[in-house]
Amino acid sequence: MHDLSTLRKAVIEGEVAASVSAARQALDQGVQPLDLISQGVSPAMAEVGKLFEEGEYFVPELLMAARATKEIFQILRPLLAQSGAKPMAHVVLGTVQGDLHDIGKNLVAAMLEGGGFEVTDLGVDVSPEEFISVLKKKPVQIVGLSALLTTTLPAMKNTIEAFRAAGIREQIKIMVGGAPVTMSYALSIGADGYSETAAASVDLARRLMGA
Ligand code: B1M
């Protein structure tokens, strides 16, 4: 396995050009896109979060690391979509209303795409009405909700309740995740599954589809 420490270091330091070039180099040397995410980008962003919590990093450093991650995804997205196989299911993904954190959700989107799912990413601060409007327009098998703030956990619950009120809850499977979310919280709000990491979300989505 190619050493991804250069890539991780570049992302942690928010060096956008160096991150992109380390990602290209790793791909050229045969690293698979999913391994690049799970062993490169994902642990690097976890480290960035830790540095922020320890007071070593401030918002500008966070945003530079997030930008580096985004640029890497621009390269990975077409590669992840390349398999040509029929998607296993259509997943609609979003960070719930009031919450602007999207780094973890973007990792989940990339891992699901790489795992053979079609993903529609609605972005951040997604209201229940926005989810419902998309769900009414096209066939969707799984909805993925992300939340990073304890104050936006209720929005996750409200979204599921809104699906119920709109009569569409039973048509979909719902998976949830994000740092403050736990399995017991997921079950208490009526979600079908919880995954702690982006990598584990692929297995969860497969299980929800009965695969
Ligand atoms: Co914010 N923030 N933030 N922040 N931020 C946290 C979450 C916080 C814990 C930091 C702290 O104070 N210690 C804290 C929340 C406290 C709490 O609620 N208990 C916090 C706060 C308070 C805030 C603000 C309120 C700060 C302020 O303005 N006073 C504000 C809120 C804005 C808003 O959302 N309305 C805010 C703003 C921001 C930035 C904009 C600066 C930036 C976000 C940039 C962006 O996302 N584009 C930011 C960041 C970066 C963080 C930290 C440092 C890092 C989050 C992150 O990206 N982690 C975070 C502290 C921390 O987590 N250590 C913090 C890396 C990422 C890979 O992990 O997102 O957990 P994570 O995703 C994981 C899993 O959770 C999982 O997979 C991912 C990878 O394995 N996962 C899923 C996530 N979603 C999933 C969905 C799934 C399955 C798995 O299925 C659907």
PDB file of C-alpha atoms and ligand atoms in Angstrom:
ATOM      1  CA  MET A   1       0.000   0.000   0.000  1.00  0.00           C
ATOM      2  CA  HIS A   2       1.305   3.426  -1.005  1.00  0.00           C
ATOM      3  CA  ASP A   3       2.248   5.584   2.000  1.00  0.00           C
ATOM      4  CA  LEU A   4      -0.502   8.176   2.367  1.00  0.00           C
ATOM      5  CA  SER A   5       1.272  10.192   5.065  1.00  0.00           C
ATOM      6  CA  THR A   6       2.204  12.973   2.598  1.00  0.00           C
ATOM      7  CA  LEU A   7      -1.433  13.300   1.601  1.00  0.00           C
ATOM      8  CA  ARG A   8      -2.619  13.318   5.219  1.00  0.00           C
ATOM      9  CA  LYS A   9      -0.008  15.937   6.181  1.00  0.00           C
ATOM     10  CA  ALA A  10      -0.985  18.191   3.248  1.00  0.00           C
ATOM     11  CA  VAL A  11      -4.690  18.002   4.153  1.00  0.00           C
ATOM     12  CA  ILE A  12      -4.030  18.612   7.851  1.00  0.00           C
ATOM     13  CA  GLU A  13      -1.931  21.642   6.952  1.00  0.00           C
ATOM     14  CA  GLY A  14      -4.591  22.889   4.528  1.00  0.00           C
ATOM     15  CA  GLU A  15      -2.121  22.924   1.617  1.00  0.00           C
ATOM     16  CA  VAL A  16      -4.581  22.689  -1.259  1.00  0.00           C
ATOM     17  CA  ALA A  17      -2.095  22.297  -4.154  1.00  0.00           C
ATOM     18  CA  ALA A  18       0.060  19.806  -2.212  1.00  0.00           C
ATOM     19  CA  SER A  19      -3.052  17.805  -1.249  1.00  0.00           C
ATOM     20  CA  VAL A  20      -4.182  17.566  -4.864  1.00  0.00           C
ATOM     21  CA  SER A  21      -0.734  16.595  -6.083  1.00  0.00           C
ATOM     22  CA  ALA A  22      -0.325  13.941  -3.325  1.00  0.00           C
ATOM     23  CA  ALA A  23      -3.760  12.541  -4.248  1.00  0.00           C
ATOM     24  CA  ARG A  24      -2.862  12.372  -7.957  1.00  0.00           C
ATOM     25  CA  GLN A  25       0.436  10.701  -7.150  1.00  0.00           C
ATOM     26  CA  ALA A  26      -1.246   8.083  -4.960  1.00  0.00           C
ATOM     27  CA  LEU A  27      -3.812   7.324  -7.697  1.00  0.00           C
ATOM     28  CA  ASP A  28      -1.023   7.071 -10.301  1.00  0.00           C
ATOM     29  CA  GLN A  29       0.677   4.542  -8.069  1.00  0.00           C
ATOM     30  CA  GLY A  30      -2.440   2.402  -7.938  1.00  0.00           C
ATOM     31  CA  VAL A  31      -4.143   3.462  -4.699  1.00  0.00           C
ATOM     32  CA  GLN A  32      -7.880   2.830  -5.022  1.00  0.00           C
ATOM     33  CA  PRO A  33     -10.112   5.926  -4.584  1.00  0.00           C
ATOM     34  CA  LEU A  34     -11.950   4.382  -1.615  1.00  0.00           C
ATOM     35  CA  ASP A  35      -8.659   3.587   0.156  1.00  0.00           C
ATOM     36  CA  LEU A  36      -7.505   7.117  -0.514  1.00  0.00           C
ATOM     37  CA  ILE A  37     -10.588   8.394   1.325  1.00  0.00           C
ATOM     38  CA  SER A  38     -10.691   5.907   4.193  1.00  0.00           C
ATOM     39  CA  GLN A  39      -6.926   5.881   4.879  1.00  0.00           C
ATOM     40  CA  GLY A  40      -5.973   9.368   3.712  1.00  0.00           C
ATOM     41  CA  VAL A  41      -8.656  12.057   3.747  1.00  0.00           C
ATOM     42  CA  SER A  42     -10.833  10.659   6.542  1.00  0.00           C
ATOM     43  CA  PRO A  43      -8.128  10.270   9.244  1.00  0.00           C
ATOM     44  CA  ALA A  44      -6.622  13.618   8.197  1.00  0.00           C
ATOM     45  CA  MET A  45      -9.946  15.407   8.769  1.00  0.00           C
ATOM     46  CA  ALA A  46     -10.415  13.575  12.071  1.00  0.00           C
ATOM     47  CA  GLU A  47      -6.994  14.941  13.117  1.00  0.00           C
ATOM     48  CA  VAL A  48      -8.009  18.461  12.008  1.00  0.00           C
ATOM     49  CA  GLY A  49     -11.109  18.206  14.219  1.00  0.00           C
ATOM     50  CA  LYS A  50      -8.936  17.066  17.140  1.00  0.00           C
ATOM     51  CA  LEU A  51      -6.489  19.953  16.669  1.00  0.00           C
ATOM     52  CA  PHE A  52      -9.424  22.357  16.704  1.00  0.00           C
ATOM     53  CA  GLU A  53     -10.780  20.868  19.920  1.00  0.00           C
ATOM     54  CA  GLU A  54      -7.329  21.140  21.507  1.00  0.00           C
ATOM     55  CA  GLY A  55      -7.157  24.827  20.618  1.00  0.00           C
ATOM     56  CA  GLU A  56      -4.280  24.331  18.171  1.00  0.00           C
ATOM     57  CA  TYR A  57      -6.413  25.138  15.134  1.00  0.00           C
ATOM     58  CA  PHE A  58      -8.914  27.912  14.532  1.00  0.00           C
ATOM     59  CA  VAL A  59     -11.622  28.419  11.900  1.00  0.00           C
ATOM     60  CA  PRO A  60      -9.273  29.504   9.037  1.00  0.00           C
ATOM     61  CA  GLU A  61      -7.231  26.287   9.380  1.00  0.00           C
ATOM     62  CA  LEU A  62     -10.454  24.254   9.395  1.00  0.00           C
ATOM     63  CA  LEU A  63     -11.672  25.925   6.244  1.00  0.00           C
ATOM     64  CA  MET A  64      -8.380  25.406   4.392  1.00  0.00           C
ATOM     65  CA  ALA A  65      -8.395  21.703   5.286  1.00  0.00           C
ATOM     66  CA  ALA A  66     -12.028  21.489   4.142  1.00  0.00           C
ATOM     67  CA  ARG A  67     -11.049  23.153   0.845  1.00  0.00           C
ATOM     68  CA  ALA A  68      -8.223  20.694   0.307  1.00  0.00           C
ATOM     69  CA  THR A  69     -10.691  17.844   0.879  1.00  0.00           C
ATOM     70  CA  LYS A  70     -13.144  19.335  -1.604  1.00  0.00           C
ATOM     71  CA  GLU A  71     -10.467  19.637  -4.299  1.00  0.00           C
ATOM     72  CA  ILE A  72      -9.469  16.001  -3.772  1.00  0.00           C
ATOM     73  CA  PHE A  73     -13.107  14.965  -4.182  1.00  0.00           C
ATOM     74  CA  GLN A  74     -13.227  16.789  -7.543  1.00  0.00           C
ATOM     75  CA  ILE A  75     -10.582  14.349  -8.767  1.00  0.00           C
ATOM     76  CA  LEU A  76     -12.131  11.305  -7.105  1.00  0.00           C
ATOM     77  CA  ARG A  77     -15.775  11.810  -8.078  1.00  0.00           C
ATOM     78  CA  PRO A  78     -15.460  10.754 -11.745  1.00  0.00           C
ATOM     79  CA  LEU A  79     -13.281   7.803 -10.727  1.00  0.00           C
ATOM     80  CA  LEU A  80     -15.800   6.683  -8.125  1.00  0.00           C
ATOM     81  CA  ALA A  81     -18.613   6.833 -10.677  1.00  0.00           C
ATOM     82  CA  GLN A  82     -16.624   4.898 -13.289  1.00  0.00           C
ATOM     83  CA  SER A  83     -17.587   1.307 -12.495  1.00  0.00           C
ATOM     84  CA  GLY A  84     -20.530   1.463 -14.925  1.00  0.00           C
ATOM     85  CA  ALA A  85     -22.502  -1.059 -12.866  1.00  0.00           C
ATOM     86  CA  LYS A  86     -26.186  -0.374 -12.181  1.00  0.00           C
ATOM     87  CA  PRO A  87     -26.432   1.542  -8.869  1.00  0.00           C
ATOM     88  CA  MET A  88     -27.510  -0.609  -5.938  1.00  0.00           C
ATOM     89  CA  ALA A  89     -29.936   2.084  -4.752  1.00  0.00           C
ATOM     90  CA  HIS A  90     -30.538   5.815  -4.806  1.00  0.00           C
ATOM     91  CA  VAL A  91     -29.502   7.626  -1.630  1.00  0.00           C
ATOM     92  CA  VAL A  92     -30.544  11.198  -0.844  1.00  0.00           C
ATOM     93  CA  LEU A  93     -28.160  12.753   1.629  1.00  0.00           C
ATOM     94  CA  GLY A  94     -28.142  16.010   3.555  1.00  0.00           C
ATOM     95  CA  THR A  95     -27.033  17.795   6.709  1.00  0.00           C
ATOM     96  CA  VAL A  96     -30.149  18.667   8.667  1.00  0.00           C
ATOM     97  CA  GLN A  97     -31.714  22.094   9.046  1.00  0.00           C
ATOM     98  CA  GLY A  98     -29.663  24.622  10.991  1.00  0.00           C
ATOM     99  CA  ASP A  99     -26.413  22.694  10.612  1.00  0.00           C
ATOM    100  CA  LEU A 100     -23.644  23.824   8.237  1.00  0.00           C
ATOM    101  CA  HIS A 101     -21.110  21.034   8.799  1.00  0.00           C
ATOM    102  CA  ASP A 102     -20.518  19.042   5.629  1.00  0.00           C
ATOM    103  CA  ILE A 103     -17.067  17.475   5.747  1.00  0.00           C
ATOM    104  CA  GLY A 104     -18.248  14.177   7.250  1.00  0.00           C
ATOM    105  CA  LYS A 105     -21.337  14.099   5.022  1.00  0.00           C
ATOM    106  CA  ASN A 106     -19.169  14.658   1.937  1.00  0.00           C
ATOM    107  CA  LEU A 107     -17.021  11.709   2.979  1.00  0.00           C
ATOM    108  CA  VAL A 108     -20.173   9.597   3.358  1.00  0.00           C
ATOM    109  CA  ALA A 109     -21.341  10.696  -0.127  1.00  0.00           C
ATOM    110  CA  ALA A 110     -17.993   9.780  -1.668  1.00  0.00           C
ATOM    111  CA  MET A 111     -17.838   6.404   0.085  1.00  0.00           C
ATOM    112  CA  LEU A 112     -21.408   5.542  -0.957  1.00  0.00           C
ATOM    113  CA  GLU A 113     -20.721   6.525  -4.574  1.00  0.00           C
ATOM    114  CA  GLY A 114     -17.609   4.390  -4.526  1.00  0.00           C
ATOM    115  CA  GLY A 115     -19.638   1.571  -2.955  1.00  0.00           C
ATOM    116  CA  GLY A 116     -22.028   1.457  -5.910  1.00  0.00           C
ATOM    117  CA  PHE A 117     -24.846   3.776  -4.812  1.00  0.00           C
ATOM    118  CA  GLU A 118     -26.316   6.694  -6.735  1.00  0.00           C
ATOM    119  CA  VAL A 119     -26.122   9.715  -4.433  1.00  0.00           C
ATOM    120  CA  THR A 120     -28.062  12.969  -4.531  1.00  0.00           C
ATOM    121  CA  ASP A 121     -26.408  15.312  -2.063  1.00  0.00           C
ATOM    122  CA  LEU A 122     -28.738  18.120  -0.990  1.00  0.00           C
ATOM    123  CA  GLY A 123     -25.968  19.911   0.897  1.00  0.00           C
ATOM    124  CA  VAL A 124     -26.258  21.555   4.305  1.00  0.00           C
ATOM    125  CA  ASP A 125     -29.072  23.192   6.279  1.00  0.00           C
ATOM    126  CA  VAL A 126     -31.628  21.024   4.492  1.00  0.00           C
ATOM    127  CA  SER A 127     -35.193  21.534   5.681  1.00  0.00           C
ATOM    128  CA  PRO A 128     -37.658  18.634   5.958  1.00  0.00           C
ATOM    129  CA  GLU A 129     -39.628  20.272   3.126  1.00  0.00           C
ATOM    130  CA  GLU A 130     -36.592  20.179   0.806  1.00  0.00           C
ATOM    131  CA  PHE A 131     -36.079  16.479   1.515  1.00  0.00           C
ATOM    132  CA  ILE A 132     -39.767  15.743   0.969  1.00  0.00           C
ATOM    133  CA  SER A 133     -39.879  17.672  -2.295  1.00  0.00           C
ATOM    134  CA  VAL A 134     -37.002  15.578  -3.698  1.00  0.00           C
ATOM    135  CA  LEU A 135     -38.464  12.326  -2.377  1.00  0.00           C
ATOM    136  CA  LYS A 136     -41.734  13.062  -4.135  1.00  0.00           C
ATOM    137  CA  LYS A 137     -40.000  13.725  -7.461  1.00  0.00           C
ATOM    138  CA  LYS A 138     -37.859  10.627  -7.963  1.00  0.00           C
ATOM    139  CA  PRO A 139     -37.545   7.099  -6.665  1.00  0.00           C
ATOM    140  CA  VAL A 140     -35.354   7.053  -3.568  1.00  0.00           C
ATOM    141  CA  GLN A 141     -34.588   4.013  -1.464  1.00  0.00           C
ATOM    142  CA  ILE A 142     -32.446   5.519   1.332  1.00  0.00           C
ATOM    143  CA  VAL A 143     -32.301   8.908   3.027  1.00  0.00           C
ATOM    144  CA  GLY A 144     -29.114   9.772   4.939  1.00  0.00           C
ATOM    145  CA  LEU A 145     -29.217  12.500   7.587  1.00  0.00           C
ATOM    146  CA  SER A 146     -26.095  14.040   9.098  1.00  0.00           C
ATOM    147  CA  ALA A 147     -25.855  16.325  12.153  1.00  0.00           C
ATOM    148  CA  LEU A 148     -22.788  17.637  13.979  1.00  0.00           C
ATOM    149  CA  LEU A 149     -24.365  19.849  16.630  1.00  0.00           C
ATOM    150  CA  THR A 150     -26.247  18.739  19.700  1.00  0.00           C
ATOM    151  CA  THR A 151     -28.567  21.687  18.963  1.00  0.00           C
ATOM    152  CA  THR A 152     -29.472  20.279  15.536  1.00  0.00           C
ATOM    153  CA  LEU A 153     -30.175  16.722  16.715  1.00  0.00           C
ATOM    154  CA  PRO A 154     -33.861  17.664  17.137  1.00  0.00           C
ATOM    155  CA  ALA A 155     -33.915  18.661  13.445  1.00  0.00           C
ATOM    156  CA  MET A 156     -33.042  15.046  12.633  1.00  0.00           C
ATOM    157  CA  LYS A 157     -36.056  13.879  14.634  1.00  0.00           C
ATOM    158  CA  ASN A 158     -38.278  16.584  13.074  1.00  0.00           C
ATOM    159  CA  THR A 159     -37.230  15.499   9.584  1.00  0.00           C
ATOM    160  CA  ILE A 160     -38.237  11.898  10.241  1.00  0.00           C
ATOM    161  CA  GLU A 161     -41.528  13.058  11.772  1.00  0.00           C
ATOM    162  CA  ALA A 162     -42.168  15.227   8.697  1.00  0.00           C
ATOM    163  CA  PHE A 163     -41.623  12.159   6.457  1.00  0.00           C
ATOM    164  CA  ARG A 164     -44.228  10.340   8.544  1.00  0.00           C
ATOM    165  CA  ALA A 165     -46.677  13.240   8.339  1.00  0.00           C
ATOM    166  CA  ALA A 166     -46.180  13.401   4.551  1.00  0.00           C
ATOM    167  CA  GLY A 167     -46.971   9.672   4.303  1.00  0.00           C
ATOM    168  CA  ILE A 168     -43.603   8.728   2.804  1.00  0.00           C
ATOM    169  CA  ARG A 169     -41.812   7.265   5.833  1.00  0.00           C
ATOM    170  CA  GLU A 170     -42.580   3.662   4.908  1.00  0.00           C
ATOM    171  CA  GLN A 171     -41.260   4.036   1.345  1.00  0.00           C
ATOM    172  CA  ILE A 172     -37.694   4.694   2.465  1.00  0.00           C
ATOM    173  CA  LYS A 173     -34.958   3.486   4.763  1.00  0.00           C
ATOM    174  CA  ILE A 174     -33.374   6.167   6.926  1.00  0.00           C
ATOM    175  CA  MET A 175     -29.744   6.156   8.047  1.00  0.00           C
ATOM    176  CA  VAL A 176     -28.252   8.742  10.373  1.00  0.00           C
ATOM    177  CA  GLY A 177     -24.782   9.749  11.517  1.00  0.00           C
ATOM    178  CA  GLY A 178     -22.542  12.523  12.770  1.00  0.00           C
ATOM    179  CA  ALA A 179     -20.443  13.038  15.892  1.00  0.00           C
ATOM    180  CA  PRO A 180     -23.242  13.585  18.473  1.00  0.00           C
ATOM    181  CA  VAL A 181     -25.450  10.796  17.067  1.00  0.00           C
ATOM    182  CA  THR A 182     -25.508   7.402  18.790  1.00  0.00           C
ATOM    183  CA  MET A 183     -27.210   4.130  18.013  1.00  0.00           C
ATOM    184  CA  SER A 184     -29.655   4.624  20.875  1.00  0.00           C
ATOM    185  CA  TYR A 185     -30.516   8.137  19.659  1.00  0.00           C
ATOM    186  CA  ALA A 186     -31.001   6.794  16.133  1.00  0.00           C
ATOM    187  CA  LEU A 187     -33.402   4.141  17.375  1.00  0.00           C
ATOM    188  CA  SER A 188     -35.231   6.608  19.627  1.00  0.00           C
ATOM    189  CA  ILE A 189     -36.098   8.864  16.670  1.00  0.00           C
ATOM    190  CA  GLY A 190     -37.208   5.977  14.476  1.00  0.00           C
ATOM    191  CA  ALA A 191     -34.246   5.768  12.077  1.00  0.00           C
ATOM    192  CA  ASP A 192     -33.507   2.408  10.458  1.00  0.00           C
ATOM    193  CA  GLY A 193     -29.762   2.535  11.012  1.00  0.00           C
ATOM    194  CA  TYR A 194     -26.782   4.437  12.381  1.00  0.00           C
ATOM    195  CA  SER A 195     -23.181   4.360  11.308  1.00  0.00           C
ATOM    196  CA  GLU A 196     -20.300   5.875  13.188  1.00  0.00           C
ATOM    197  CA  THR A 197     -18.019   6.381  10.199  1.00  0.00           C
ATOM    198  CA  ALA A 198     -18.276   7.141   6.507  1.00  0.00           C
ATOM    199  CA  ALA A 199     -16.673   3.796   5.674  1.00  0.00           C
ATOM    200  CA  ALA A 200     -19.238   1.909   7.790  1.00  0.00           C
ATOM    201  CA  SER A 201     -22.089   3.771   6.063  1.00  0.00           C
ATOM    202  CA  VAL A 202     -21.536   1.676   2.917  1.00  0.00           C
ATOM    203  CA  ASP A 203     -22.094  -1.608   4.777  1.00  0.00           C
ATOM    204  CA  LEU A 204     -25.079  -0.124   6.542  1.00  0.00           C
ATOM    205  CA  ALA A 205     -26.657   1.041   3.273  1.00  0.00           C
ATOM    206  CA  ARG A 206     -26.098  -2.428   1.789  1.00  0.00           C
ATOM    207  CA  ARG A 207     -27.726  -4.048   4.815  1.00  0.00           C
ATOM    208  CA  LEU A 208     -30.681  -1.674   4.591  1.00  0.00           C
ATOM    209  CA  MET A 209     -31.117  -2.839   0.988  1.00  0.00           C
ATOM    210  CA  GLY A 210     -31.075  -6.447   2.173  1.00  0.00           C
ATOM    211  CA  ALA A 211     -27.757  -7.150   0.431  1.00  0.00           C
TER     212      ALA A 211
HETATM  213 CO1  B1M B   1     -18.165  23.308  14.199  1.00  0.00          CO
HETATM  214  N1  B1M B   1     -18.600  22.447  15.891  1.00  0.00           N
HETATM  215  N2  B1M B   1     -19.327  24.811  14.647  1.00  0.00           N
HETATM  216  N3  B1M B   1     -17.508  24.083  12.558  1.00  0.00           N
HETATM  217  N4  B1M B   1     -16.877  21.930  14.163  1.00  0.00           N
HETATM  218  C1  B1M B   1     -18.048  21.110  16.141  1.00  0.00           C
HETATM  219  C2  B1M B   1     -19.029  20.035  15.673  1.00  0.00           C
HETATM  220  C3  B1M B   1     -17.830  21.136  17.714  1.00  0.00           C
HETATM  221  C4  B1M B   1     -17.863  19.742  18.362  1.00  0.00           C
HETATM  222  C5  B1M B   1     -16.520  21.900  18.035  1.00  0.00           C
HETATM  223  C6  B1M B   1     -16.312  22.161  19.497  1.00  0.00           C
HETATM  224  O1  B1M B   1     -16.784  23.155  19.983  1.00  0.00           O
HETATM  225  N5  B1M B   1     -15.649  21.286  20.205  1.00  0.00           N
HETATM  226  C7  B1M B   1     -19.023  22.064  18.171  1.00  0.00           C
HETATM  227  C8  B1M B   1     -20.345  21.352  18.482  1.00  0.00           C
HETATM  228  C9  B1M B   1     -20.617  21.255  19.960  1.00  0.00           C
HETATM  229  C10 B1M B   1     -21.871  20.540  20.208  1.00  0.00           C
HETATM  230  O2  B1M B   1     -22.857  20.684  19.553  1.00  0.00           O
HETATM  231  N6  B1M B   1     -21.824  19.697  21.206  1.00  0.00           N
HETATM  232  C11 B1M B   1     -19.136  23.000  16.988  1.00  0.00           C
HETATM  233  C12 B1M B   1     -19.719  24.292  17.033  1.00  0.00           C
HETATM  234  C13 B1M B   1     -20.196  24.747  18.400  1.00  0.00           C
HETATM  235  C14 B1M B   1     -19.848  25.127  15.904  1.00  0.00           C
HETATM  236  C15 B1M B   1     -20.455  26.532  15.837  1.00  0.00           C
HETATM  237  C16 B1M B   1     -21.747  26.712  16.642  1.00  0.00           C
HETATM  238  C17 B1M B   1     -19.356  27.506  16.276  1.00  0.00           C
HETATM  239  C18 B1M B   1     -19.814  28.941  16.378  1.00  0.00           C
HETATM  240  O3  B1M B   1     -20.134  29.532  15.374  1.00  0.00           O
HETATM  241  N7  B1M B   1     -19.876  29.389  17.604  1.00  0.00           N
HETATM  242  C19 B1M B   1     -20.700  26.715  14.313  1.00  0.00           C
HETATM  243  C20 B1M B   1     -22.095  26.208  13.914  1.00  0.00           C
HETATM  244  C21 B1M B   1     -22.421  26.480  12.476  1.00  0.00           C
HETATM  245  C22 B1M B   1     -23.678  25.708  12.071  1.00  0.00           C
HETATM  246  O4  B1M B   1     -23.582  24.570  11.696  1.00  0.00           O
HETATM  247  N8  B1M B   1     -24.840  26.335  12.166  1.00  0.00           N
HETATM  248  C23 B1M B   1     -19.629  25.816  13.764  1.00  0.00           C
HETATM  249  C24 B1M B   1     -18.998  26.043  12.535  1.00  0.00           C
HETATM  250  C25 B1M B   1     -17.985  25.258  12.011  1.00  0.00           C
HETATM  251  C26 B1M B   1     -17.193  25.604  10.727  1.00  0.00           C
HETATM  252  C27 B1M B   1     -18.069  26.268   9.659  1.00  0.00           C
HETATM  253  C28 B1M B   1     -16.077  26.527  11.097  1.00  0.00           C
HETATM  254  C29 B1M B   1     -16.586  24.212  10.370  1.00  0.00           C
HETATM  255  C30 B1M B   1     -17.466  23.401   9.383  1.00  0.00           C
HETATM  256  C31 B1M B   1     -16.920  23.458   7.963  1.00  0.00           C
HETATM  257  C32 B1M B   1     -17.621  22.465   7.097  1.00  0.00           C
HETATM  258  O5  B1M B   1     -18.145  21.437   7.534  1.00  0.00           O
HETATM  259  N9  B1M B   1     -17.624  22.788   5.820  1.00  0.00           N
HETATM  260  C33 B1M B   1     -16.618  23.497  11.711  1.00  0.00           C
HETATM  261  C34 B1M B   1     -15.850  22.338  12.001  1.00  0.00           C
HETATM  262  C35 B1M B   1     -14.903  21.874  10.923  1.00  0.00           C
HETATM  263  C36 B1M B   1     -15.970  21.629  13.236  1.00  0.00           C
HETATM  264  C37 B1M B   1     -15.083  20.481  13.778  1.00  0.00           C
HETATM  265  C38 B1M B   1     -13.798  21.094  14.263  1.00  0.00           C
HETATM  266  C39 B1M B   1     -14.749  19.356  12.842  1.00  0.00           C
HETATM  267  C40 B1M B   1     -15.947  18.687  12.176  1.00  0.00           C
HETATM  268  C41 B1M B   1     -15.438  17.799  11.098  1.00  0.00           C
HETATM  269  O6  B1M B   1     -15.500  18.132   9.937  1.00  0.00           O
HETATM  270  N10 B1M B   1     -14.835  16.643  11.502  1.00  0.00           N
HETATM  271  C42 B1M B   1     -15.970  19.944  14.979  1.00  0.00           C
HETATM  272  C43 B1M B   1     -15.159  19.378  16.139  1.00  0.00           C
HETATM  273  C44 B1M B   1     -14.869  17.909  15.924  1.00  0.00           C
HETATM  274  O7  B1M B   1     -15.633  17.185  15.328  1.00  0.00           O
HETATM  275  N11 B1M B   1     -13.784  17.463  16.461  1.00  0.00           N
HETATM  276  C45 B1M B   1     -16.915  21.049  15.204  1.00  0.00           C
HETATM  277  C46 B1M B   1     -14.203  15.727  10.566  1.00  0.00           C
HETATM  278  C47 B1M B   1     -15.296  14.836   9.927  1.00  0.00           C
HETATM  279  C48 B1M B   1     -14.624  13.826   9.014  1.00  0.00           C
HETATM  280  O8  B1M B   1     -15.919  14.146  10.988  1.00  0.00           O
HETATM  281  O9  B1M B   1     -18.127  15.343  10.638  1.00  0.00           O
HETATM  282  O10 B1M B   1     -17.795  13.770  12.624  1.00  0.00           O
HETATM  283  P1  B1M B   1     -17.514  14.132  11.213  1.00  0.00           P
HETATM  284  O11 B1M B   1     -18.007  12.942  10.283  1.00  0.00           O
HETATM  285  C49 B1M B   1     -17.628  11.603  10.529  1.00  0.00           C
HETATM  286  C50 B1M B   1     -18.683  10.817  11.309  1.00  0.00           C
HETATM  287  O12 B1M B   1     -19.381  11.628  12.236  1.00  0.00           O
HETATM  288  C51 B1M B   1     -19.508  10.199  10.247  1.00  0.00           C
HETATM  289  O13 B1M B   1     -18.639  10.015   9.143  1.00  0.00           O
HETATM  290  C52 B1M B   1     -17.598  10.967   9.149  1.00  0.00           C
HETATM  291  C53 B1M B   1     -16.274  10.309   8.807  1.00  0.00           C
HETATM  292  O14 B1M B   1     -16.138   9.036   9.289  1.00  0.00           O
HETATM  293  N12 B1M B   1     -20.716  10.852   9.731  1.00  0.00           N
HETATM  294  C54 B1M B   1     -21.735  10.102   9.242  1.00  0.00           C
HETATM  295  C55 B1M B   1     -21.031  12.151   9.581  1.00  0.00           C
HETATM  296  N13 B1M B   1     -22.217  12.278   9.012  1.00  0.00           N
HETATM  297  C56 B1M B   1     -22.682  11.042   8.779  1.00  0.00           C
HETATM  298  C57 B1M B   1     -23.874  10.585   8.194  1.00  0.00           C
HETATM  299  C58 B1M B   1     -24.067   9.203   8.089  1.00  0.00           C
HETATM  300  C59 B1M B   1     -23.120   8.307   8.570  1.00  0.00           C
HETATM  301  C60 B1M B   1     -21.939   8.734   9.136  1.00  0.00           C
HETATM  302  O15 B1M B   1     -25.168   8.670   7.548  1.00  0.00           O
HETATM  303  C61 B1M B   1     -26.072   9.491   6.873  1.00  0.00           C
END
